[in-house]
PDB file of C-alpha atoms in Angstrom:
ATOM      1  CA  UNK N   1       1.194  -9.724  80.421  1.00  0.00           C
ATOM      2  CA  UNK N   2       4.013 -11.086  78.498  1.00  0.00           C
ATOM      3  CA  UNK N   3       3.727  -8.857  75.714  1.00  0.00           C
ATOM      4  CA  UNK N   4       6.034  -9.677  72.345  1.00  0.00           C
ATOM      5  CA  UNK N   5       8.437 -12.622  73.235  1.00  0.00           C
ATOM      6  CA  UNK N   6      11.648 -12.974  70.882  1.00  0.00           C
ATOM      7  CA  UNK N   7      13.547 -15.985  70.830  1.00  0.00           C
ATOM      8  CA  UNK N   8      16.042 -16.707  70.881  1.00  0.00           C
ATOM      9  CA  UNK N   9      18.306 -14.165  72.684  1.00  0.00           C
ATOM     10  CA  UNK N  10      21.328 -15.023  71.261  1.00  0.00           C
ATOM     11  CA  UNK N  11      22.469 -16.660  67.553  1.00  0.00           C
ATOM     12  CA  UNK N  12      25.794 -17.587  66.113  1.00  0.00           C
ATOM     13  CA  UNK N  13      25.264 -19.567  62.636  1.00  0.00           C
ATOM     14  CA  UNK N  14      28.063 -19.885  59.929  1.00  0.00           C
ATOM     15  CA  UNK N  15      27.565 -18.855  56.392  1.00  0.00           C
ATOM     16  CA  UNK N  16      25.158 -20.964  54.861  1.00  0.00           C
ATOM     17  CA  UNK N  17      23.200 -22.012  57.512  1.00  0.00           C
ATOM     18  CA  UNK N  18      19.453 -21.463  57.918  1.00  0.00           C
ATOM     19  CA  UNK N  19      17.673 -20.476  60.991  1.00  0.00           C
ATOM     20  CA  UNK N  20      13.901 -19.106  62.029  1.00  0.00           C
ATOM     21  CA  UNK N  21      13.679 -16.244  64.837  1.00  0.00           C
ATOM     22  CA  UNK N  22      10.786 -16.714  66.522  1.00  0.00           C
ATOM     23  CA  UNK N  23       8.141 -13.842  67.768  1.00  0.00           C
ATOM     24  CA  UNK N  24       4.993 -14.106  69.640  1.00  0.00           C
ATOM     25  CA  UNK N  25       2.537 -11.763  70.945  1.00  0.00           C
ATOM     26  CA  UNK N  26      -0.252 -11.914  73.123  1.00  0.00           C
ATOM     27  CA  UNK N  27      -2.065  -8.808  73.082  1.00  0.00           C
ATOM     28  CA  UNK N  28      -4.240  -9.744  70.005  1.00  0.00           C
ATOM     29  CA  UNK N  29      -2.557  -6.936  68.027  1.00  0.00           C
ATOM     30  CA  UNK N  30      -3.197  -7.416  64.221  1.00  0.00           C
ATOM     31  CA  UNK N  31       0.200  -5.653  62.887  1.00  0.00           C
ATOM     32  CA  UNK N  32       3.710  -7.148  63.506  1.00  0.00           C
ATOM     33  CA  UNK N  33       6.731  -6.348  62.378  1.00  0.00           C
ATOM     34  CA  UNK N  34      10.602  -7.323  62.028  1.00  0.00           C
ATOM     35  CA  UNK N  35      13.279  -4.935  62.246  1.00  0.00           C
ATOM     36  CA  UNK N  36      16.756  -4.855  61.957  1.00  0.00           C
ATOM     37  CA  UNK N  37      18.853  -2.756  63.851  1.00  0.00           C
ATOM     38  CA  UNK N  38      22.747  -1.749  63.184  1.00  0.00           C
ATOM     39  CA  UNK N  39      25.060   1.037  64.615  1.00  0.00           C
ATOM     40  CA  UNK N  40      24.476   4.375  62.934  1.00  0.00           C
ATOM     41  CA  UNK N  41      21.263   2.702  60.718  1.00  0.00           C
ATOM     42  CA  UNK N  42      18.556   3.223  63.364  1.00  0.00           C
ATOM     43  CA  UNK N  43      15.798   0.558  62.472  1.00  0.00           C
ATOM     44  CA  UNK N  44      15.301  -0.963  59.572  1.00  0.00           C
ATOM     45  CA  UNK N  45      11.924  -3.016  58.394  1.00  0.00           C
ATOM     46  CA  UNK N  46      12.558  -6.127  56.886  1.00  0.00           C
ATOM     47  CA  UNK N  47       8.224  -6.994  56.482  1.00  0.00           C
ATOM     48  CA  UNK N  48       5.638  -6.987  58.387  1.00  0.00           C
ATOM     49  CA  UNK N  49       2.034  -8.232  58.043  1.00  0.00           C
ATOM     50  CA  UNK N  50      -0.964  -6.768  58.896  1.00  0.00           C
ATOM     51  CA  UNK N  51      -3.040  -9.808  59.584  1.00  0.00           C
ATOM     52  CA  UNK N  52      -3.576 -13.689  59.483  1.00  0.00           C
ATOM     53  CA  UNK N  53      -2.161 -14.369  55.755  1.00  0.00           C
ATOM     54  CA  UNK N  54      -1.126 -11.125  54.987  1.00  0.00           C
ATOM     55  CA  UNK N  55       2.539 -10.080  54.529  1.00  0.00           C
ATOM     56  CA  UNK N  56       4.587  -7.567  52.831  1.00  0.00           C
ATOM     57  CA  UNK N  57       7.846  -6.720  52.259  1.00  0.00           C
ATOM     58  CA  UNK N  58       9.340  -3.629  53.656  1.00  0.00           C
ATOM     59  CA  UNK N  59      13.071  -1.226  53.459  1.00  0.00           C
ATOM     60  CA  UNK N  60      15.462  -4.488  53.376  1.00  0.00           C
ATOM     61  CA  UNK N  61      13.570  -8.089  52.569  1.00  0.00           C
ATOM     62  CA  UNK N  62      16.320  -9.250  50.648  1.00  0.00           C
ATOM     63  CA  UNK N  63      17.420 -12.892  52.433  1.00  0.00           C
ATOM     64  CA  UNK N  64      14.311 -13.309  54.355  1.00  0.00           C
ATOM     65  CA  UNK N  65      10.828 -14.643  54.526  1.00  0.00           C
ATOM     66  CA  UNK N  66       8.024 -14.587  56.843  1.00  0.00           C
ATOM     67  CA  UNK N  67       4.679 -15.722  57.107  1.00  0.00           C
ATOM     68  CA  UNK N  68       1.620 -14.923  59.303  1.00  0.00           C
ATOM     69  CA  UNK N  69      -0.620 -18.531  60.313  1.00  0.00           C
ATOM     70  CA  UNK N  70      -1.920 -16.962  63.419  1.00  0.00           C
ATOM     71  CA  UNK N  71      -2.361 -13.457  64.624  1.00  0.00           C
ATOM     72  CA  UNK N  72      -0.211 -14.227  67.772  1.00  0.00           C
ATOM     73  CA  UNK N  73       2.871 -15.725  65.589  1.00  0.00           C
ATOM     74  CA  UNK N  74       5.016 -14.322  63.023  1.00  0.00           C
ATOM     75  CA  UNK N  75       8.358 -16.050  62.350  1.00  0.00           C
ATOM     76  CA  UNK N  76      11.474 -14.487  60.684  1.00  0.00           C
ATOM     77  CA  UNK N  77      13.325 -17.013  58.228  1.00  0.00           C
ATOM     78  CA  UNK N  78      16.748 -16.837  57.180  1.00  0.00           C
ATOM     79  CA  UNK N  79      17.176 -19.072  54.657  1.00  0.00           C
ATOM     80  CA  UNK N  80      21.155 -18.762  53.943  1.00  0.00           C
ATOM     81  CA  UNK N  81      23.084 -16.892  56.334  1.00  0.00           C
ATOM     82  CA  UNK N  82      25.418 -14.197  55.246  1.00  0.00           C
ATOM     83  CA  UNK N  83      27.616 -12.288  57.303  1.00  0.00           C
ATOM     84  CA  UNK N  84      25.848  -9.301  56.184  1.00  0.00           C
ATOM     85  CA  UNK N  85      22.810 -10.448  58.507  1.00  0.00           C
ATOM     86  CA  UNK N  86      25.003 -10.068  61.610  1.00  0.00           C
ATOM     87  CA  UNK N  87      22.533  -7.169  63.230  1.00  0.00           C
ATOM     88  CA  UNK N  88      19.980  -7.361  66.528  1.00  0.00           C
ATOM     89  CA  UNK N  89      16.720  -8.096  65.316  1.00  0.00           C
ATOM     90  CA  UNK N  90      13.173  -6.427  66.716  1.00  0.00           C
ATOM     91  CA  UNK N  91      10.023  -7.718  66.453  1.00  0.00           C
ATOM     92  CA  UNK N  92       7.054  -5.522  67.039  1.00  0.00           C
ATOM     93  CA  UNK N  93       3.438  -5.527  67.120  1.00  0.00           C
ATOM     94  CA  UNK N  94       0.474  -2.745  67.316  1.00  0.00           C
ATOM     95  CA  UNK N  95      -3.097  -2.491  67.579  1.00  0.00           C
ATOM     96  CA  UNK N  96      -3.391  -1.134  64.197  1.00  0.00           C
ATOM     97  CA  UNK N  97      -1.413   0.158  61.312  1.00  0.00           C
ATOM     98  CA  UNK N  98      -3.746   3.462  61.851  1.00  0.00           C
ATOM     99  CA  UNK N  99      -3.553   6.301  64.690  1.00  0.00           C
ATOM    100  CA  UNK N 100      -4.016   6.597  67.526  1.00  0.00           C
ATOM    101  CA  UNK N 101      -3.497   2.818  67.884  1.00  0.00           C
ATOM    102  CA  UNK N 102      -0.443   2.412  65.380  1.00  0.00           C
ATOM    103  CA  UNK N 103       2.060   2.791  68.589  1.00  0.00           C
ATOM    104  CA  UNK N 104       4.561  -0.286  68.166  1.00  0.00           C
ATOM    105  CA  UNK N 105       5.583  -2.759  71.453  1.00  0.00           C
ATOM    106  CA  UNK N 106       8.506  -4.204  70.767  1.00  0.00           C
ATOM    107  CA  UNK N 107      10.658  -7.454  71.600  1.00  0.00           C
ATOM    108  CA  UNK N 108      13.753  -8.022  73.874  1.00  0.00           C
ATOM    109  CA  UNK N 109      15.440  -8.642  70.486  1.00  0.00           C
ATOM    110  CA  UNK N 110      17.856 -11.304  68.767  1.00  0.00           C
ATOM    111  CA  UNK N 111      21.897 -10.782  68.564  1.00  0.00           C
ATOM    112  CA  UNK N 112      22.591 -12.905  65.553  1.00  0.00           C
ATOM    113  CA  UNK N 113      25.675 -13.251  64.292  1.00  0.00           C
ATOM    114  CA  UNK N 114      26.727 -14.789  61.063  1.00  0.00           C
ATOM    115  CA  UNK N 115      30.336 -16.036  60.811  1.00  0.00           C
TER     116      UNK N 115
ATOM    117  CA  UNK J   1      13.639   5.115  50.979  1.00  0.00           C
ATOM    118  CA  UNK J   2      12.847   7.517  53.364  1.00  0.00           C
ATOM    119  CA  UNK J   3      14.918   9.470  55.683  1.00  0.00           C
ATOM    120  CA  UNK J   4      14.546  10.672  58.999  1.00  0.00           C
ATOM    121  CA  UNK J   5      17.537  12.765  60.355  1.00  0.00           C
ATOM    122  CA  UNK J   6      18.093  13.305  63.453  1.00  0.00           C
ATOM    123  CA  UNK J   7      20.516  15.122  65.778  1.00  0.00           C
ATOM    124  CA  UNK J   8      22.819  15.573  67.543  1.00  0.00           C
ATOM    125  CA  UNK J   9      23.982  11.692  66.678  1.00  0.00           C
ATOM    126  CA  UNK J  10      24.969  11.494  70.405  1.00  0.00           C
ATOM    127  CA  UNK J  11      25.103  13.882  73.620  1.00  0.00           C
ATOM    128  CA  UNK J  12      27.692  13.748  76.681  1.00  0.00           C
ATOM    129  CA  UNK J  13      25.712  16.051  79.815  1.00  0.00           C
ATOM    130  CA  UNK J  14      26.288  16.387  83.363  1.00  0.00           C
ATOM    131  CA  UNK J  15      23.234  14.993  85.759  1.00  0.00           C
ATOM    132  CA  UNK J  16      20.353  18.196  85.786  1.00  0.00           C
ATOM    133  CA  UNK J  17      21.240  19.689  82.306  1.00  0.00           C
ATOM    134  CA  UNK J  18      18.802  20.260  79.963  1.00  0.00           C
ATOM    135  CA  UNK J  19      18.492  18.165  76.531  1.00  0.00           C
ATOM    136  CA  UNK J  20      17.165  19.089  73.293  1.00  0.00           C
ATOM    137  CA  UNK J  21      17.251  16.887  69.772  1.00  0.00           C
ATOM    138  CA  UNK J  22      15.613  16.914  66.408  1.00  0.00           C
ATOM    139  CA  UNK J  23      14.314  14.690  63.925  1.00  0.00           C
ATOM    140  CA  UNK J  24      13.864  16.060  60.228  1.00  0.00           C
ATOM    141  CA  UNK J  25      12.546  14.893  57.019  1.00  0.00           C
ATOM    142  CA  UNK J  26      12.373  15.874  53.689  1.00  0.00           C
ATOM    143  CA  UNK J  27       8.259  15.079  53.415  1.00  0.00           C
ATOM    144  CA  UNK J  28       5.854  15.859  54.891  1.00  0.00           C
ATOM    145  CA  UNK J  29       5.169  13.819  57.898  1.00  0.00           C
ATOM    146  CA  UNK J  30       1.465  13.245  59.768  1.00  0.00           C
ATOM    147  CA  UNK J  31       2.382  11.418  62.552  1.00  0.00           C
ATOM    148  CA  UNK J  32       5.550  11.984  64.802  1.00  0.00           C
ATOM    149  CA  UNK J  33       6.792   9.327  67.609  1.00  0.00           C
ATOM    150  CA  UNK J  34       9.582   9.375  69.844  1.00  0.00           C
ATOM    151  CA  UNK J  35      10.914   5.874  71.158  1.00  0.00           C
ATOM    152  CA  UNK J  36      13.587   5.559  73.773  1.00  0.00           C
ATOM    153  CA  UNK J  37      16.085   2.504  73.869  1.00  0.00           C
ATOM    154  CA  UNK J  38      17.414   1.028  76.951  1.00  0.00           C
ATOM    155  CA  UNK J  39      20.845  -1.358  76.418  1.00  0.00           C
ATOM    156  CA  UNK J  40      19.820  -4.143  75.684  1.00  0.00           C
ATOM    157  CA  UNK J  41      15.862  -3.663  74.914  1.00  0.00           C
ATOM    158  CA  UNK J  42      13.859  -3.159  72.339  1.00  0.00           C
ATOM    159  CA  UNK J  43      12.696   0.315  72.035  1.00  0.00           C
ATOM    160  CA  UNK J  44       9.735   1.945  74.023  1.00  0.00           C
ATOM    161  CA  UNK J  45       7.342   4.693  72.920  1.00  0.00           C
ATOM    162  CA  UNK J  46       7.446   7.669  74.992  1.00  0.00           C
ATOM    163  CA  UNK J  47       5.068  10.598  73.044  1.00  0.00           C
ATOM    164  CA  UNK J  48       3.209  10.384  69.644  1.00  0.00           C
ATOM    165  CA  UNK J  49       2.253  13.692  68.202  1.00  0.00           C
ATOM    166  CA  UNK J  50      -0.505  13.954  65.362  1.00  0.00           C
ATOM    167  CA  UNK J  51      -1.332  17.438  64.357  1.00  0.00           C
ATOM    168  CA  UNK J  52       1.297  20.548  62.738  1.00  0.00           C
ATOM    169  CA  UNK J  53       2.473  22.719  66.302  1.00  0.00           C
ATOM    170  CA  UNK J  54       0.882  19.963  68.926  1.00  0.00           C
ATOM    171  CA  UNK J  55       3.304  20.246  71.805  1.00  0.00           C
ATOM    172  CA  UNK J  56       2.920  17.172  74.166  1.00  0.00           C
ATOM    173  CA  UNK J  57       4.775  16.138  77.532  1.00  0.00           C
ATOM    174  CA  UNK J  58       5.274  13.087  79.322  1.00  0.00           C
ATOM    175  CA  UNK J  59       6.606  13.650  82.995  1.00  0.00           C
ATOM    176  CA  UNK J  60      10.086  15.985  82.262  1.00  0.00           C
ATOM    177  CA  UNK J  61       9.909  14.784  78.418  1.00  0.00           C
ATOM    178  CA  UNK J  62       8.124  17.091  75.840  1.00  0.00           C
ATOM    179  CA  UNK J  63       7.859  17.493  72.008  1.00  0.00           C
ATOM    180  CA  UNK J  64       6.614  19.282  69.448  1.00  0.00           C
ATOM    181  CA  UNK J  65       5.369  18.800  65.868  1.00  0.00           C
ATOM    182  CA  UNK J  66       7.094  21.219  63.684  1.00  0.00           C
ATOM    183  CA  UNK J  67       4.989  23.446  62.092  1.00  0.00           C
ATOM    184  CA  UNK J  68       6.251  22.489  58.639  1.00  0.00           C
ATOM    185  CA  UNK J  69       5.296  19.141  59.606  1.00  0.00           C
ATOM    186  CA  UNK J  70       8.850  18.072  58.014  1.00  0.00           C
ATOM    187  CA  UNK J  71      10.286  18.235  61.802  1.00  0.00           C
ATOM    188  CA  UNK J  72       9.654  17.399  65.036  1.00  0.00           C
ATOM    189  CA  UNK J  73      11.853  17.996  68.522  1.00  0.00           C
ATOM    190  CA  UNK J  74      12.345  16.296  71.623  1.00  0.00           C
ATOM    191  CA  UNK J  75      13.425  18.252  75.113  1.00  0.00           C
ATOM    192  CA  UNK J  76      14.378  16.559  78.370  1.00  0.00           C
ATOM    193  CA  UNK J  77      14.324  18.877  81.395  1.00  0.00           C
ATOM    194  CA  UNK J  78      16.453  18.496  84.704  1.00  0.00           C
ATOM    195  CA  UNK J  79      18.166  14.914  83.262  1.00  0.00           C
ATOM    196  CA  UNK J  80      19.188  11.886  85.374  1.00  0.00           C
ATOM    197  CA  UNK J  81      20.756   8.691  84.925  1.00  0.00           C
ATOM    198  CA  UNK J  82      18.281   6.759  84.023  1.00  0.00           C
ATOM    199  CA  UNK J  83      17.910   8.859  80.940  1.00  0.00           C
ATOM    200  CA  UNK J  84      20.950   7.292  79.388  1.00  0.00           C
ATOM    201  CA  UNK J  85      19.863   5.276  76.045  1.00  0.00           C
ATOM    202  CA  UNK J  86      18.889   6.206  72.449  1.00  0.00           C
ATOM    203  CA  UNK J  87      16.493   8.236  71.270  1.00  0.00           C
ATOM    204  CA  UNK J  88      14.763   7.436  67.609  1.00  0.00           C
ATOM    205  CA  UNK J  89      12.373   9.310  65.935  1.00  0.00           C
ATOM    206  CA  UNK J  90       9.636   7.446  63.711  1.00  0.00           C
ATOM    207  CA  UNK J  91       7.167   7.931  61.553  1.00  0.00           C
ATOM    208  CA  UNK J  92       5.011   6.426  58.692  1.00  0.00           C
ATOM    209  CA  UNK J  93       7.142   6.125  55.547  1.00  0.00           C
ATOM    210  CA  UNK J  94       6.666   8.494  53.122  1.00  0.00           C
ATOM    211  CA  UNK J  95       4.740  10.591  55.441  1.00  0.00           C
ATOM    212  CA  UNK J  96       1.807   8.576  55.214  1.00  0.00           C
ATOM    213  CA  UNK J  97       2.439   5.089  54.490  1.00  0.00           C
ATOM    214  CA  UNK J  98       0.843   3.356  57.484  1.00  0.00           C
ATOM    215  CA  UNK J  99       2.151  -0.253  58.239  1.00  0.00           C
ATOM    216  CA  UNK J 100       5.726   0.951  57.346  1.00  0.00           C
ATOM    217  CA  UNK J 101       7.333   2.973  60.257  1.00  0.00           C
ATOM    218  CA  UNK J 102      10.594   4.475  59.288  1.00  0.00           C
ATOM    219  CA  UNK J 103      12.891   5.544  62.335  1.00  0.00           C
ATOM    220  CA  UNK J 104      15.562   8.154  62.436  1.00  0.00           C
ATOM    221  CA  UNK J 105      19.465   6.804  63.385  1.00  0.00           C
ATOM    222  CA  UNK J 106      18.767   7.743  66.765  1.00  0.00           C
ATOM    223  CA  UNK J 107      20.694   9.774  69.261  1.00  0.00           C
ATOM    224  CA  UNK J 108      23.009   8.349  71.712  1.00  0.00           C
ATOM    225  CA  UNK J 109      22.826  10.432  75.350  1.00  0.00           C
ATOM    226  CA  UNK J 110      24.843   9.599  78.274  1.00  0.00           C
ATOM    227  CA  UNK J 111      24.324  11.234  81.620  1.00  0.00           C
ATOM    228  CA  UNK J 112      27.243  11.719  84.095  1.00  0.00           C
ATOM    229  CA  UNK J 113      26.337  11.787  87.407  1.00  0.00           C
TER     230      UNK J 113
END
């Protein structure tokens, strides 16, 4: 099983450029989310979705857009990249948001540098 | 936003030693989750805790849900080199907001052979 697949693995952008980080899961999970990881700050929630057509903001949503047109895919869009968005981005999914099925499965991450 | 404070921030130990780390919150949590992140990979769930006082083991790992519901502990016995990584605690934001997981800042573990 592929699990949670993120592409690309690495990306370098110039300030002001836009791009989309892709995330797909093949586990039929309803819940998907995006986190960013910065040194010493753990993982911070950007956006999440509890099902197709439903998205909501997390802790640090500014500068990012999401949509969920299918159960499998949850892309993250950077509209105008800024150096402050340099980070490692993780997509995660789970069967449900309620215990005991709330356990998150993570992708392997996208390392993004904005110059 | 809700913060989880992990201690210590980093640990340097010899192979074979036992490890203890903890996670505290100012709010009551209904769930505590412990994750491990290997270098270059995403976090992987180690242990999930759902009841105050609960003690759960996964091999050499043991985690406890604190009685006050504001803390949790993770112990690793007889450490080995593959235990190297970052250990995160996590729980629903604000203690009960499922769908929004809050993570601690992590404990970086280094094991010397």
